[in-house]
Amino acid sequence: MPDPPYIHIDPTKILQQDFDKVLMSKYDMFYRRIVEYMLNIVENVEEHPILVILVDPDDVEYEMQLPVSGYKKTLKKTMEYFTTIEEYETCDLIKQIQKQLQK
């Protein structure tokens, strides 16, 4: 079971509407973790219940979980990211994950 990564971020300086932009511009690791997490789920690999741990400047940790109800939307956002950076092999992997989740 892989441990969730720690991502350092200052949530007090980010507006809700900017959160996606910050993740897209700075946190490639976040989107790669989503792909890893979702791949483990469809392959029935035991996965940690925490997706990532966000750490603020005061070293306070915020555990981020991904409920089943958020899989579809999260994969869509992740696909957008990998399309933007033109990493089409990962896009194909995301499509395969989406198909597996529909079964």
C-alpha atoms as a PDB file:
ATOM      1  CA  MET A   1       0.000   0.000   0.000  1.00  0.00           C
ATOM      2  CA  PRO A   2       1.719   3.200  -1.136  1.00  0.00           C
ATOM      3  CA  ASP A   3       1.787   6.064   1.319  1.00  0.00           C
ATOM      4  CA  PRO A   4       0.139   9.259   0.120  1.00  0.00           C
ATOM      5  CA  PRO A   5       2.505  12.032  -0.961  1.00  0.00           C
ATOM      6  CA  TYR A   6       2.860  15.268   0.962  1.00  0.00           C
ATOM      7  CA  ILE A   7       2.209  18.447  -1.024  1.00  0.00           C
ATOM      8  CA  HIS A   8       3.204  21.772   0.507  1.00  0.00           C
ATOM      9  CA  ILE A   9       0.701  24.518  -0.209  1.00  0.00           C
ATOM     10  CA  ASP A  10      -0.506  27.710   1.461  1.00  0.00           C
ATOM     11  CA  PRO A  11      -4.305  27.402   1.467  1.00  0.00           C
ATOM     12  CA  THR A  12      -4.765  30.850   3.005  1.00  0.00           C
ATOM     13  CA  LYS A  13      -3.364  32.503  -0.123  1.00  0.00           C
ATOM     14  CA  ILE A  14      -5.374  30.519  -2.646  1.00  0.00           C
ATOM     15  CA  LEU A  15      -8.934  31.314  -3.554  1.00  0.00           C
ATOM     16  CA  GLN A  16     -11.209  28.359  -4.266  1.00  0.00           C
ATOM     17  CA  GLN A  17     -11.377  29.183  -7.968  1.00  0.00           C
ATOM     18  CA  ASP A  18      -7.565  29.304  -8.156  1.00  0.00           C
ATOM     19  CA  PHE A  19      -7.027  25.897  -6.535  1.00  0.00           C
ATOM     20  CA  ASP A  20      -7.212  23.970  -9.824  1.00  0.00           C
ATOM     21  CA  LYS A  21      -4.823  26.425 -11.493  1.00  0.00           C
ATOM     22  CA  VAL A  22      -2.288  26.108  -8.693  1.00  0.00           C
ATOM     23  CA  LEU A  23      -2.424  22.328  -8.826  1.00  0.00           C
ATOM     24  CA  MET A  24      -2.097  22.351 -12.594  1.00  0.00           C
ATOM     25  CA  SER A  25       0.820  24.767 -12.654  1.00  0.00           C
ATOM     26  CA  LYS A  26       2.816  23.463  -9.699  1.00  0.00           C
ATOM     27  CA  TYR A  27       1.733  20.025  -8.660  1.00  0.00           C
ATOM     28  CA  ASP A  28       2.297  17.529 -11.418  1.00  0.00           C
ATOM     29  CA  MET A  29       2.788  15.024  -8.607  1.00  0.00           C
ATOM     30  CA  PHE A  30      -0.840  15.546  -7.534  1.00  0.00           C
ATOM     31  CA  TYR A  31      -2.239  14.491 -10.896  1.00  0.00           C
ATOM     32  CA  ARG A  32       0.170  11.582 -11.199  1.00  0.00           C
ATOM     33  CA  ARG A  33      -0.918  10.432  -7.754  1.00  0.00           C
ATOM     34  CA  ILE A  34      -4.563  10.463  -8.870  1.00  0.00           C
ATOM     35  CA  VAL A  35      -3.702   8.202 -11.805  1.00  0.00           C
ATOM     36  CA  GLU A  36      -1.723   5.860  -9.529  1.00  0.00           C
ATOM     37  CA  TYR A  37      -4.509   5.837  -6.931  1.00  0.00           C
ATOM     38  CA  MET A  38      -7.244   5.123  -9.463  1.00  0.00           C
ATOM     39  CA  LEU A  39      -5.178   2.473 -11.245  1.00  0.00           C
ATOM     40  CA  ASN A  40      -4.666   0.680  -7.942  1.00  0.00           C
ATOM     41  CA  ILE A  41      -8.409   0.775  -7.321  1.00  0.00           C
ATOM     42  CA  VAL A  42      -9.348  -0.766 -10.687  1.00  0.00           C
ATOM     43  CA  GLU A  43      -6.582  -3.372 -10.341  1.00  0.00           C
ATOM     44  CA  ASN A  44      -7.742  -4.234  -6.807  1.00  0.00           C
ATOM     45  CA  VAL A  45      -4.395  -3.297  -5.276  1.00  0.00           C
ATOM     46  CA  GLU A  46      -4.747  -2.321  -1.629  1.00  0.00           C
ATOM     47  CA  GLU A  47      -4.708   1.464  -1.576  1.00  0.00           C
ATOM     48  CA  HIS A  48      -4.238   3.944   1.268  1.00  0.00           C
ATOM     49  CA  PRO A  49      -7.544   5.714   2.032  1.00  0.00           C
ATOM     50  CA  ILE A  50      -5.812   9.112   1.832  1.00  0.00           C
ATOM     51  CA  LEU A  51      -5.149  10.471  -1.670  1.00  0.00           C
ATOM     52  CA  VAL A  52      -2.637  13.142  -0.624  1.00  0.00           C
ATOM     53  CA  ILE A  53      -1.688  15.138   2.430  1.00  0.00           C
ATOM     54  CA  LEU A  54      -1.581  18.896   1.968  1.00  0.00           C
ATOM     55  CA  VAL A  55       0.839  20.709   4.279  1.00  0.00           C
ATOM     56  CA  ASP A  56       0.479  24.417   5.009  1.00  0.00           C
ATOM     57  CA  PRO A  57       3.333  26.820   5.928  1.00  0.00           C
ATOM     58  CA  ASP A  58       2.798  26.068   9.640  1.00  0.00           C
ATOM     59  CA  ASP A  59       3.284  22.344   8.928  1.00  0.00           C
ATOM     60  CA  VAL A  60      -0.376  21.593   9.623  1.00  0.00           C
ATOM     61  CA  GLU A  61      -1.419  18.568   7.614  1.00  0.00           C
ATOM     62  CA  TYR A  62      -4.745  18.213   5.801  1.00  0.00           C
ATOM     63  CA  GLU A  63      -5.680  14.750   4.610  1.00  0.00           C
ATOM     64  CA  MET A  64      -7.401  14.719   1.243  1.00  0.00           C
ATOM     65  CA  GLN A  65      -9.649  11.783   0.484  1.00  0.00           C
ATOM     66  CA  LEU A  66     -11.349  10.846  -2.764  1.00  0.00           C
ATOM     67  CA  PRO A  67     -14.831   9.382  -2.307  1.00  0.00           C
ATOM     68  CA  VAL A  68     -16.239   7.050  -4.949  1.00  0.00           C
ATOM     69  CA  SER A  69     -18.711   9.794  -5.887  1.00  0.00           C
ATOM     70  CA  GLY A  70     -15.768  11.963  -6.991  1.00  0.00           C
ATOM     71  CA  TYR A  71     -13.994   9.453  -9.232  1.00  0.00           C
ATOM     72  CA  LYS A  72     -15.619  10.554 -12.494  1.00  0.00           C
ATOM     73  CA  LYS A  73     -15.061  14.287 -11.982  1.00  0.00           C
ATOM     74  CA  THR A  74     -11.509  13.766 -10.703  1.00  0.00           C
ATOM     75  CA  LEU A  75     -10.549  11.630 -13.684  1.00  0.00           C
ATOM     76  CA  LYS A  76     -12.021  14.253 -16.017  1.00  0.00           C
ATOM     77  CA  LYS A  77      -9.889  16.987 -14.409  1.00  0.00           C
ATOM     78  CA  THR A  78      -6.856  14.711 -14.506  1.00  0.00           C
ATOM     79  CA  MET A  79      -7.469  14.008 -18.206  1.00  0.00           C
ATOM     80  CA  GLU A  80      -7.615  17.753 -18.855  1.00  0.00           C
ATOM     81  CA  TYR A  81      -4.251  18.204 -17.170  1.00  0.00           C
ATOM     82  CA  PHE A  82      -2.501  15.443 -19.101  1.00  0.00           C
ATOM     83  CA  THR A  83      -4.066  16.646 -22.362  1.00  0.00           C
ATOM     84  CA  THR A  84      -2.757  20.149 -21.632  1.00  0.00           C
ATOM     85  CA  ILE A  85       0.795  18.900 -21.127  1.00  0.00           C
ATOM     86  CA  GLU A  86       0.363  16.594 -24.144  1.00  0.00           C
ATOM     87  CA  GLU A  87       1.093  13.399 -22.271  1.00  0.00           C
ATOM     88  CA  TYR A  88      -1.174  11.220 -24.351  1.00  0.00           C
ATOM     89  CA  GLU A  89       0.030   7.863 -23.050  1.00  0.00           C
ATOM     90  CA  THR A  90      -1.258   8.843 -19.617  1.00  0.00           C
ATOM     91  CA  CYS A  91      -4.500  10.041 -21.243  1.00  0.00           C
ATOM     92  CA  ASP A  92      -4.924   6.563 -22.735  1.00  0.00           C
ATOM     93  CA  LEU A  93      -4.338   5.035 -19.307  1.00  0.00           C
ATOM     94  CA  ILE A  94      -6.987   7.332 -17.815  1.00  0.00           C
ATOM     95  CA  LYS A  95      -9.443   6.243 -20.535  1.00  0.00           C
ATOM     96  CA  GLN A  96      -8.791   2.611 -19.623  1.00  0.00           C
ATOM     97  CA  ILE A  97      -9.388   3.392 -15.948  1.00  0.00           C
ATOM     98  CA  GLN A  98     -12.645   5.144 -16.817  1.00  0.00           C
ATOM     99  CA  LYS A  99     -13.806   2.099 -18.811  1.00  0.00           C
ATOM    100  CA  GLN A 100     -12.970  -0.219 -15.919  1.00  0.00           C
ATOM    101  CA  LEU A 101     -14.963   1.935 -13.510  1.00  0.00           C
ATOM    102  CA  GLN A 102     -18.020   1.751 -15.768  1.00  0.00           C
ATOM    103  CA  LYS A 103     -18.161  -2.047 -15.514  1.00  0.00           C
END
